Tab-separated table of C-alpha atoms in Angstrom:
chain	number	residue	atom	x	y	z
A	185	MET	CA	35.669	-14.799	0.630
A	186	GLY	CA	32.769	-14.837	-1.896
A	187	ALA	CA	29.216	-13.996	-1.071
A	188	HIS	CA	28.104	-17.585	-1.088
A	189	ALA	CA	30.633	-18.579	1.596
A	190	ALA	CA	30.049	-15.507	3.792
A	191	VAL	CA	27.661	-15.281	6.769
A	192	PRO	CA	24.252	-14.314	5.375
A	193	VAL	CA	22.594	-11.002	6.252
A	194	LYS	CA	19.119	-11.593	7.662
A	195	LEU	CA	16.246	-9.386	6.698
A	196	GLY	CA	13.096	-9.706	8.782
A	197	LEU	CA	9.619	-9.657	7.299
A	198	ASN	CA	6.707	-8.927	9.718
A	199	TYR	CA	3.678	-9.810	7.535
A	200	PRO	CA	0.164	-11.255	7.588
A	201	HIS	CA	0.628	-14.901	6.688
A	202	SER	CA	-2.936	-15.518	8.128
A	203	GLY	CA	-5.941	-13.254	8.877
A	204	GLU	CA	-7.837	-10.734	6.732
A	205	TYR	CA	-4.841	-9.415	4.811
A	206	ARG	CA	-3.100	-12.759	4.177
A	207	GLU	CA	-3.203	-12.485	0.323
A	208	GLU	CA	-1.293	-9.168	0.490
A	209	GLY	CA	1.162	-10.863	2.825
A	210	LEU	CA	1.800	-13.624	0.398
A	211	MET	CA	2.593	-11.129	-2.336
A	212	GLN	CA	5.068	-9.332	-0.025
A	213	LYS	CA	6.912	-12.539	0.671
A	214	ARG	CA	7.098	-13.531	-2.921
A	215	GLY	CA	8.493	-10.101	-3.953
A	216	ALA	CA	11.026	-10.296	-1.030
A	217	LEU	CA	12.186	-13.681	-1.914
A	218	MET	CA	12.730	-12.838	-5.596
A	219	ALA	CA	14.784	-9.727	-4.621
A	220	ILE	CA	16.856	-11.743	-2.170
A	221	ASP	CA	17.584	-14.510	-4.669
A	222	GLU	CA	18.608	-11.983	-7.398
A	223	ILE	CA	20.862	-9.981	-5.116
A	224	SER	CA	22.555	-13.022	-3.537
A	225	ALA	CA	23.147	-14.517	-6.960
A	226	ALA	CA	24.752	-11.325	-8.081
A	227	GLY	CA	27.260	-11.264	-5.179
A	228	GLY	CA	25.132	-10.132	-2.259
A	229	VAL	CA	25.500	-6.979	-0.178
A	230	LEU	CA	29.018	-6.084	0.684
A	231	ASP	CA	30.060	-9.608	-0.326
A	232	ARG	CA	27.406	-11.267	1.961
A	233	PRO	CA	24.376	-13.022	0.686
A	234	LEU	CA	20.880	-12.295	2.082
A	235	ARG	CA	18.443	-14.487	3.859
A	236	LEU	CA	14.812	-13.804	4.706
A	237	ILE	CA	13.422	-14.557	8.114
A	238	ASP	CA	9.792	-13.899	8.744
A	239	ARG	CA	6.962	-13.963	11.282
A	240	ASP	CA	3.157	-13.878	10.918
A	241	SER	CA	1.563	-10.705	12.331
A	242	ALA	CA	-2.007	-11.835	11.457
A	243	SER	CA	-2.695	-8.116	11.266
A	244	GLN	CA	-2.640	-7.926	15.122
A	245	VAL	CA	-0.708	-5.146	16.814
A	246	ASP	CA	0.491	-7.087	19.888
A	247	ARG	CA	1.570	-10.036	17.734
A	248	ALA	CA	3.509	-7.652	15.438
A	249	ARG	CA	5.372	-6.123	18.360
A	250	ALA	CA	6.311	-9.574	19.558
A	251	ASN	CA	7.426	-10.520	16.144
A	252	VAL	CA	9.862	-7.482	16.015
A	253	ASP	CA	11.395	-8.759	19.242
A	254	ALA	CA	11.855	-12.282	17.882
A	255	LEU	CA	13.255	-11.043	14.561
A	256	ALA	CA	15.716	-8.709	16.382
A	257	ALA	CA	16.839	-11.504	18.603
A	258	GLU	CA	17.456	-13.706	15.490
A	259	GLY	CA	19.838	-11.055	14.178
A	260	ALA	CA	17.819	-9.152	11.532
A	261	ALA	CA	19.649	-6.279	10.007
A	262	MET	CA	16.569	-4.453	9.054
A	263	LEU	CA	12.799	-5.046	9.192
A	264	PHE	CA	9.923	-4.494	6.761
A	265	GLY	CA	6.273	-5.364	6.243
A	266	GLY	CA	2.700	-4.107	6.740
A	267	SER	CA	-0.721	-4.474	5.296
A	268	SER	CA	-2.439	-3.001	8.376
A	269	SER	CA	-1.223	0.531	9.137
A	270	ALA	CA	-1.823	0.073	12.838
A	271	VAL	CA	0.449	-3.000	12.718
A	272	ALA	CA	3.173	-1.160	10.630
A	273	ILE	CA	3.191	1.841	13.039
A	274	ALA	CA	3.347	-0.292	16.159
A	275	ALA	CA	5.974	-2.563	14.705
A	276	SER	CA	8.139	0.347	13.622
A	277	GLN	CA	7.997	1.823	17.091
A	278	GLN	CA	9.100	-1.488	18.642
A	279	ALA	CA	11.923	-1.683	16.033
A	280	ARG	CA	13.256	1.625	17.339
A	281	LYS	CA	13.949	-0.118	20.654
A	282	HIS	CA	16.325	-2.440	18.821
A	283	ASP	CA	17.892	0.332	16.662
A	284	LEU	CA	16.485	-1.224	13.506
A	285	LEU	CA	15.024	0.578	10.517
A	286	TYR	CA	11.504	-0.416	9.628
A	287	PHE	CA	10.224	-0.165	6.086
A	288	GLY	CA	6.361	-0.037	5.473
A	289	THR	CA	5.184	-2.047	2.519
A	290	LEU	CA	1.423	-1.704	2.614
A	291	THR	CA	0.483	0.958	5.093
A	292	TYR	CA	-1.599	3.751	3.698
A	293	SER	CA	-2.635	5.723	6.710
A	294	ASN	CA	-1.534	9.305	6.692
A	295	ASP	CA	-0.337	8.775	10.365
A	296	THR	CA	2.462	6.383	9.211
A	297	THR	CA	4.739	9.114	8.001
A	298	GLY	CA	2.602	11.910	9.606
A	299	LYS	CA	1.964	12.207	13.205
A	300	ASP	CA	3.449	8.757	14.018
A	301	GLY	CA	6.496	9.131	11.752
A	302	HIS	CA	9.954	8.809	13.321
A	303	GLN	CA	13.551	8.554	12.230
A	304	GLY	CA	13.522	4.707	12.036
A	305	LEU	CA	10.474	4.488	9.753
A	306	PHE	CA	10.419	4.614	5.951
A	307	ARG	CA	7.294	4.130	3.857
A	308	GLU	CA	7.776	2.902	0.304
A	309	CYS	CA	4.059	2.989	-0.742
A	310	TYR	CA	1.895	6.059	-0.974
A	311	SER	CA	-0.300	7.501	1.721
A	312	ALA	CA	-4.112	7.951	2.038
A	313	TRP	CA	-3.585	11.584	1.187
A	314	MET	CA	-1.802	10.878	-2.016
A	315	ALA	CA	-4.387	8.287	-3.061
A	316	ALA	CA	-7.219	10.731	-2.342
A	317	ARG	CA	-5.461	13.440	-4.134
A	318	VAL	CA	-5.323	11.694	-7.471
A	319	LEU	CA	-8.929	10.286	-6.969
A	320	GLY	CA	-10.356	13.568	-5.829
A	321	ASP	CA	-8.976	15.349	-8.954
A	322	TYR	CA	-10.692	12.774	-11.156
A	323	LEU	CA	-13.986	12.482	-9.169
A	324	ARG	CA	-14.560	16.183	-8.885
A	325	GLN	CA	-14.632	16.333	-12.698
A	326	GLU	CA	-16.698	13.249	-13.333
A	327	HIS	CA	-19.077	13.252	-10.338
A	328	ARG	CA	-19.418	16.958	-9.467
A	329	ASP	CA	-22.066	17.814	-6.851
A	330	GLN	CA	-23.114	14.255	-6.332
A	331	THR	CA	-23.938	12.768	-2.882
A	332	TYR	CA	-21.419	10.345	-1.502
A	333	PHE	CA	-21.763	7.571	1.098
A	334	TYR	CA	-18.718	6.107	2.943
A	335	VAL	CA	-18.385	2.623	4.432
A	336	THR	CA	-15.134	2.756	6.463
A	337	ALA	CA	-12.873	0.353	8.375
A	338	ASP	CA	-12.668	1.596	11.946
A	339	TYR	CA	-8.869	2.076	12.414
A	340	THR	CA	-6.185	4.545	11.471
A	341	TRP	CA	-6.056	3.775	7.782
A	342	GLY	CA	-9.793	3.952	7.429
A	343	HIS	CA	-10.104	7.178	9.359
A	344	THR	CA	-7.375	9.067	7.563
A	345	THR	CA	-8.537	7.736	4.151
A	346	GLU	CA	-12.117	8.871	4.637
A	347	ALA	CA	-10.886	12.197	5.923
A	348	SER	CA	-8.589	12.680	2.880
A	349	MET	CA	-11.245	11.591	0.408
A	350	ARG	CA	-13.796	14.049	1.956
A	351	ALA	CA	-11.238	16.811	1.769
A	352	PHE	CA	-10.327	16.277	-1.936
A	353	THR	CA	-13.885	15.552	-3.209
A	354	GLY	CA	-15.537	18.396	-1.279
A	355	THR	CA	-17.786	16.026	0.714
A	356	GLU	CA	-16.910	17.136	4.133
A	357	LYS	CA	-20.580	17.681	5.185
A	358	ALA	CA	-21.413	14.507	7.033
A	359	ASP	CA	-25.109	15.196	7.224
A	360	ARG	CA	-25.373	15.050	3.430
A	361	HIS	CA	-22.416	12.587	2.718
A	362	GLN	CA	-23.124	10.027	5.406
A	363	SER	CA	-20.753	7.369	6.845
A	364	VAL	CA	-20.865	3.989	8.582
A	365	ARG	CA	-17.896	2.437	10.315
A	366	VAL	CA	-17.036	-1.311	10.222
A	367	PRO	CA	-14.923	-2.833	13.095
A	368	PHE	CA	-11.342	-3.748	12.260
A	369	PRO	CA	-9.836	-6.167	12.758
A	370	GLY	CA	-12.642	-8.800	13.072
A	371	GLY	CA	-15.461	-6.999	11.526
A	372	ARG	CA	-18.062	-9.709	10.897
A	373	TYR	CA	-19.961	-10.242	7.665
A	374	HIS	CA	-23.262	-9.150	9.142
A	375	GLU	CA	-21.730	-5.885	10.227
A	376	ILE	CA	-20.449	-5.209	6.702
A	377	GLN	CA	-23.943	-6.184	5.400
A	378	GLU	CA	-25.727	-3.774	7.692
A	379	ALA	CA	-23.388	-0.967	6.584
A	380	MET	CA	-24.060	-1.811	2.901
A	381	LYS	CA	-27.804	-1.842	3.497
A	382	ARG	CA	-27.505	1.661	5.096
A	383	ALA	CA	-25.725	2.751	1.857
A	384	ALA	CA	-28.499	1.156	-0.303
A	385	GLN	CA	-31.152	3.159	1.628
A	386	SER	CA	-29.375	6.461	0.949
A	387	ASP	CA	-29.769	8.614	-2.168
A	388	ALA	CA	-26.029	8.539	-2.820
A	389	LYS	CA	-24.666	8.382	-6.278
A	390	VAL	CA	-21.063	7.493	-5.223
A	391	LEU	CA	-20.225	4.821	-2.786
A	392	VAL	CA	-16.781	4.883	-1.255
A	393	LEU	CA	-15.695	1.551	0.313
A	394	VAL	CA	-12.869	2.467	2.635
A	395	LEU	CA	-12.346	-1.352	3.147
A	396	PHE	CA	-9.301	-3.539	2.425
A	397	GLY	CA	-8.597	-7.146	1.958
A	398	GLU	CA	-11.327	-9.645	2.858
A	399	GLN	CA	-13.566	-6.838	4.168
A	400	MET	CA	-13.547	-5.113	0.754
A	401	VAL	CA	-14.262	-8.431	-0.953
A	402	HIS	CA	-17.259	-9.035	1.306
A	403	GLY	CA	-18.421	-5.487	0.683
A	404	MET	CA	-18.260	-5.778	-3.054
A	405	ARG	CA	-20.149	-9.018	-3.085
A	406	ILE	CA	-22.897	-7.587	-0.935
A	407	ALA	CA	-22.964	-4.480	-3.234
A	408	GLN	CA	-23.461	-6.769	-6.169
A	409	GLN	CA	-26.337	-8.681	-4.363
A	410	LEU	CA	-28.035	-5.348	-3.554
A	411	GLY	CA	-27.670	-4.059	-7.101
A	412	LEU	CA	-25.599	-1.045	-5.960
A	413	SER	CA	-23.172	-1.162	-8.903
A	414	GLU	CA	-26.087	-0.335	-11.224
A	415	ARG	CA	-27.073	2.900	-9.497
A	416	MET	CA	-23.817	4.073	-7.858
A	417	GLN	CA	-20.286	4.615	-8.839
A	418	ILE	CA	-18.301	2.457	-6.434
A	419	VAL	CA	-14.907	3.783	-5.308
A	420	VAL	CA	-12.438	1.703	-3.435
A	421	PRO	CA	-9.624	4.167	-2.523
A	422	ASN	CA	-6.825	1.587	-2.416
A	423	LEU	CA	-7.041	-1.230	-5.054
A	424	THR	CA	-4.685	-4.150	-5.313
A	425	LEU	CA	-4.455	-7.113	-7.655
A	426	SER	CA	-5.156	-9.582	-4.824
A	427	MET	CA	-8.286	-7.911	-3.747
A	428	VAL	CA	-9.679	-7.630	-7.235
A	429	GLU	CA	-8.932	-11.315	-7.979
A	430	GLN	CA	-10.600	-12.445	-4.790
A	431	ALA	CA	-13.839	-10.509	-5.495
A	432	GLY	CA	-13.703	-11.471	-9.215
A	433	PRO	CA	-13.646	-9.331	-12.330
A	434	PHE	CA	-17.389	-9.551	-12.943
A	435	ILE	CA	-18.155	-7.943	-9.553
A	436	MET	CA	-15.314	-5.487	-9.657
A	437	ALA	CA	-15.880	-4.285	-13.295
A	438	GLY	CA	-16.173	-0.421	-13.361
A	439	VAL	CA	-14.922	0.180	-9.886
A	440	ILE	CA	-12.568	3.213	-9.538
A	441	GLY	CA	-9.608	3.406	-7.117
A	442	ALA	CA	-5.949	4.367	-6.822
A	443	SER	CA	-2.598	2.621	-6.621
A	444	PRO	CA	0.987	3.641	-6.389
A	445	TRP	CA	1.862	0.874	-8.880
A	446	THR	CA	0.224	-1.827	-11.084
A	447	TRP	CA	1.850	-4.463	-13.089
A	448	ASN	CA	0.834	-2.718	-16.357
A	449	VAL	CA	2.409	0.514	-15.512
A	450	PRO	CA	5.965	-0.379	-16.725
A	451	LEU	CA	4.470	-1.991	-19.861
A	452	GLN	CA	2.281	1.024	-20.697
A	453	PHE	CA	4.873	3.684	-19.992
A	454	ASP	CA	7.846	1.678	-21.156
A	455	TYR	CA	9.952	1.356	-17.874
A	456	PRO	CA	12.402	-1.475	-18.873
A	457	ARG	CA	13.426	-2.463	-15.349
A	458	GLY	CA	9.919	-2.609	-14.268
A	459	ARG	CA	8.908	-4.709	-17.268
A	460	GLN	CA	11.776	-7.119	-16.450
A	461	PHE	CA	10.401	-7.398	-12.903
A	462	VAL	CA	6.911	-8.173	-14.137
A	463	GLU	CA	8.083	-10.820	-16.571
A	464	ALA	CA	10.366	-12.559	-14.082
A	465	PHE	CA	7.707	-12.455	-11.287
A	466	SER	CA	5.047	-13.775	-13.605
A	467	SER	CA	7.292	-16.675	-14.816
A	468	ARG	CA	8.382	-17.641	-11.327
A	469	TYR	CA	4.996	-17.547	-9.499
A	470	ARG	CA	2.517	-17.946	-12.469
A	471	THR	CA	0.672	-14.814	-11.408
A	472	ARG	CA	1.173	-11.117	-11.980
A	473	PRO	CA	2.833	-9.052	-9.147
A	474	SER	CA	0.676	-6.944	-6.975
A	475	THR	CA	1.564	-3.546	-5.421
A	476	SER	CA	2.658	-5.516	-2.226
A	477	ALA	CA	5.163	-7.575	-4.188
A	478	ALA	CA	6.574	-4.639	-5.984
A	479	SER	CA	6.899	-2.684	-2.688
A	480	ALA	CA	8.721	-5.476	-0.896
A	481	TYR	CA	10.953	-6.102	-3.890
A	482	SER	CA	11.793	-2.362	-4.159
A	483	ILE	CA	12.445	-1.974	-0.454
A	484	ILE	CA	15.071	-4.733	-0.462
A	485	TYR	CA	16.844	-3.230	-3.437
A	486	GLN	CA	16.717	0.286	-1.957
A	487	TRP	CA	18.127	-1.031	1.355
A	488	LYS	CA	20.920	-2.794	-0.507
A	489	ASP	CA	21.790	0.388	-2.492
A	490	ALA	CA	21.816	2.504	0.703
A	491	VAL	CA	24.091	-0.091	2.533
A	492	GLU	CA	26.532	-0.078	-0.372
A	493	ARG	CA	26.533	3.720	-0.593
A	494	ALA	CA	27.135	3.968	3.163
A	495	GLY	CA	29.667	1.170	3.133
A	496	ARG	CA	28.202	-0.419	6.288
A	497	PHE	CA	25.049	-1.933	7.752
A	498	ASP	CA	24.311	0.155	10.784
A	499	SER	CA	20.897	1.808	10.905
A	500	ALA	CA	22.120	5.434	11.252
A	501	ALA	CA	24.394	5.215	8.244
A	502	VAL	CA	21.677	3.567	6.007
A	503	ARG	CA	19.104	6.128	7.174
A	504	GLN	CA	21.369	8.978	6.129
A	505	ALA	CA	22.074	7.288	2.827
A	506	LEU	CA	18.268	6.991	2.054
A	507	GLU	CA	17.261	10.513	3.161
A	508	GLY	CA	16.800	12.675	-0.028
A	509	HIS	CA	17.856	9.875	-2.325
A	510	ARG	CA	16.362	9.888	-5.835
A	511	TYR	CA	16.213	6.682	-7.832
A	512	SER	CA	14.284	4.879	-10.658
A	513	LEU	CA	13.569	1.245	-10.400
A	514	LEU	CA	10.130	-0.221	-11.373
A	515	LYS	CA	8.703	3.100	-12.795
A	516	ASP	CA	9.720	6.730	-13.061
A	517	GLU	CA	11.790	8.603	-10.615
A	518	GLN	CA	11.015	8.329	-6.830
A	519	ILE	CA	12.592	10.077	-3.794
A	520	TRP	CA	12.885	9.143	-0.129
A	521	ARG	CA	11.849	12.512	1.173
A	522	ALA	CA	14.153	13.632	4.041
A	523	PHE	CA	11.647	15.454	6.272
A	524	ASP	CA	9.092	12.661	6.688
A	525	HIS	CA	10.708	9.500	5.073
A	526	GLN	CA	7.766	9.300	2.691
A	527	ASN	CA	8.529	7.812	-0.707
A	528	VAL	CA	7.302	10.511	-3.145
A	529	GLN	CA	6.254	9.031	-6.471
A	530	SER	CA	3.794	9.114	-9.223
A	531	VAL	CA	0.291	7.895	-8.295
A	532	TYR	CA	-2.446	6.491	-10.498
A	533	ALA	CA	-6.248	6.490	-10.563
A	534	VAL	CA	-7.471	3.278	-12.065
A	535	ARG	CA	-10.680	1.655	-13.260
A	536	ILE	CA	-11.328	-2.139	-13.201
A	537	LYS	CA	-11.842	-3.388	-16.725
A	538	ALA	CA	-14.650	-5.381	-18.024
A	539	ARG	CA	-14.346	-9.258	-17.687
A	540	ASP	CA	-13.667	-9.824	-21.427
A	541	GLN	CA	-10.639	-7.359	-21.294
A	542	VAL	CA	-9.332	-9.090	-18.092
A	543	MET	CA	-9.405	-12.504	-19.675
A	544	LYS	CA	-7.199	-11.382	-22.535
A	545	ASP	CA	-4.102	-11.507	-20.300
A	546	GLU	CA	-2.115	-14.700	-20.225
A	547	TYR	CA	-2.847	-14.877	-16.399
A	548	ARG	CA	-6.294	-13.417	-16.695
A	549	GLN	CA	-5.302	-10.444	-14.529
A	550	ASN	CA	-5.522	-7.520	-16.958
A	551	PHE	CA	-7.514	-5.620	-14.363
A	552	PHE	CA	-6.332	-2.021	-14.266
A	553	GLU	CA	-7.181	0.740	-16.804
A	554	ILE	CA	-5.086	3.790	-15.788
A	555	ILE	CA	-7.451	6.806	-16.067
A	556	SER	CA	-5.299	9.539	-14.514
A	557	VAL	CA	-1.652	10.046	-13.382
A	558	MET	CA	-0.385	12.653	-10.966
A	559	SER	CA	3.090	13.453	-10.029
A	560	GLY	CA	4.416	12.657	-6.448
A	561	GLU	CA	5.191	16.391	-5.917
A	562	ASP	CA	1.533	17.303	-6.694
A	563	ALA	CA	0.054	14.353	-4.708
A	564	ALA	CA	2.114	14.348	-1.470
A	565	PRO	CA	1.474	16.908	1.365
A	566	THR	CA	3.891	19.793	1.470
A	567	LEU	CA	6.296	20.410	4.437
A	568	ALA	CA	3.987	23.080	5.836
A	569	GLN	CA	0.979	20.619	5.607
A	570	TRP	CA	2.955	17.920	7.216
A	571	GLN	CA	4.177	20.227	9.985
A	572	GLN	CA	0.613	21.344	10.630
A	573	ALA	CA	-0.484	17.747	11.039
A	574	ARG	CA	2.379	17.187	13.508
A	575	ARG	CA	1.456	20.364	15.328
A	576	ASP	CA	-2.131	19.359	15.621
A	577	ALA	CA	-1.073	16.076	17.108
A	578	GLY	CA	1.343	17.749	19.585
A	579	LYS	CA	4.329	16.103	17.880
A	580	PRO	CA	7.706	17.679	17.134
A	581	LEU	CA	8.070	19.484	13.804
A	582	GLN	CA	10.910	17.218	12.738
A	583	LEU	CA	11.473	13.431	13.002
A	584	GLU	CA	13.058	12.217	16.164
């Protein structure tokens, strides 16, 4: 029986269709649908086509858990999604109850594969530690001995990102390098505005906006109104195409951040499969793919590959096929590290280009200038560092 006549295998996407991270959610769904269409057209997985089923998390933990139950009841063979790390962690824990693997797309908190890691959770994107590692290396050279100010989203991603940035930039002293936290989810505009005014009143030369999605967009617009870009280097530790586009290239020009992948990476470094993905995605959706889209696309292809190497769909067999597996897809070699299920990969420090450079692209999205590259092995925490974080949290020194 051919793939098109067989019963489809359902893949469950738990993503923000609404709420503060909805633009990242849209990109995840687009990347997932493209991978599913390509794989099904090529014969499917073990002669069965794929079908996407999805639920809106709205970046809310309780809703994400309920979505996992609903997707499992509908027969999902695996689950994936993210954007809020708190959501991804909670959803993965719920997925364990159904014996389903959960793949994190956008979930940057160190806790995801650190203290909250478990056997059923794999993270395709990088961590806050890895982002801060490549950024810290660059910033310590370019902004040595300068005062920093942090505006931070008050949840697990924000906390671990600020902590990692402080560690790798040597700005641990909070009395000198001050910080203000913004509620998440639901931080109101006036709360972000008050935090930005605090930054403006400081003598800092580097402003680190540990904000994501709409909160980052609001923060950057307020920064522009206050004239902060003219007297501070603004750093947004995790930059995505969707966020830059929402804020606009005029406001974002010169901002420094990090990314595990941008659409110009395969073009600049000549990765043919990645270039093919960028061209196909751009043609299909009339926009360049973001990190979220590439992550969802890669996850589905990696799950397919693991199923085919295992010869079956059950979670334990797929997990074993993934652990320690090396591959190249949209860029250079990546590995699903066995001890923590973190995807170890090259990471990039980037700067947002001036508006005239952005507009030269066919889709007016030529945002990212790559200013530094670091290998995954250099960027990721070591086994000893990972075990120390687990020990500090009172967690077992191996995944369970």
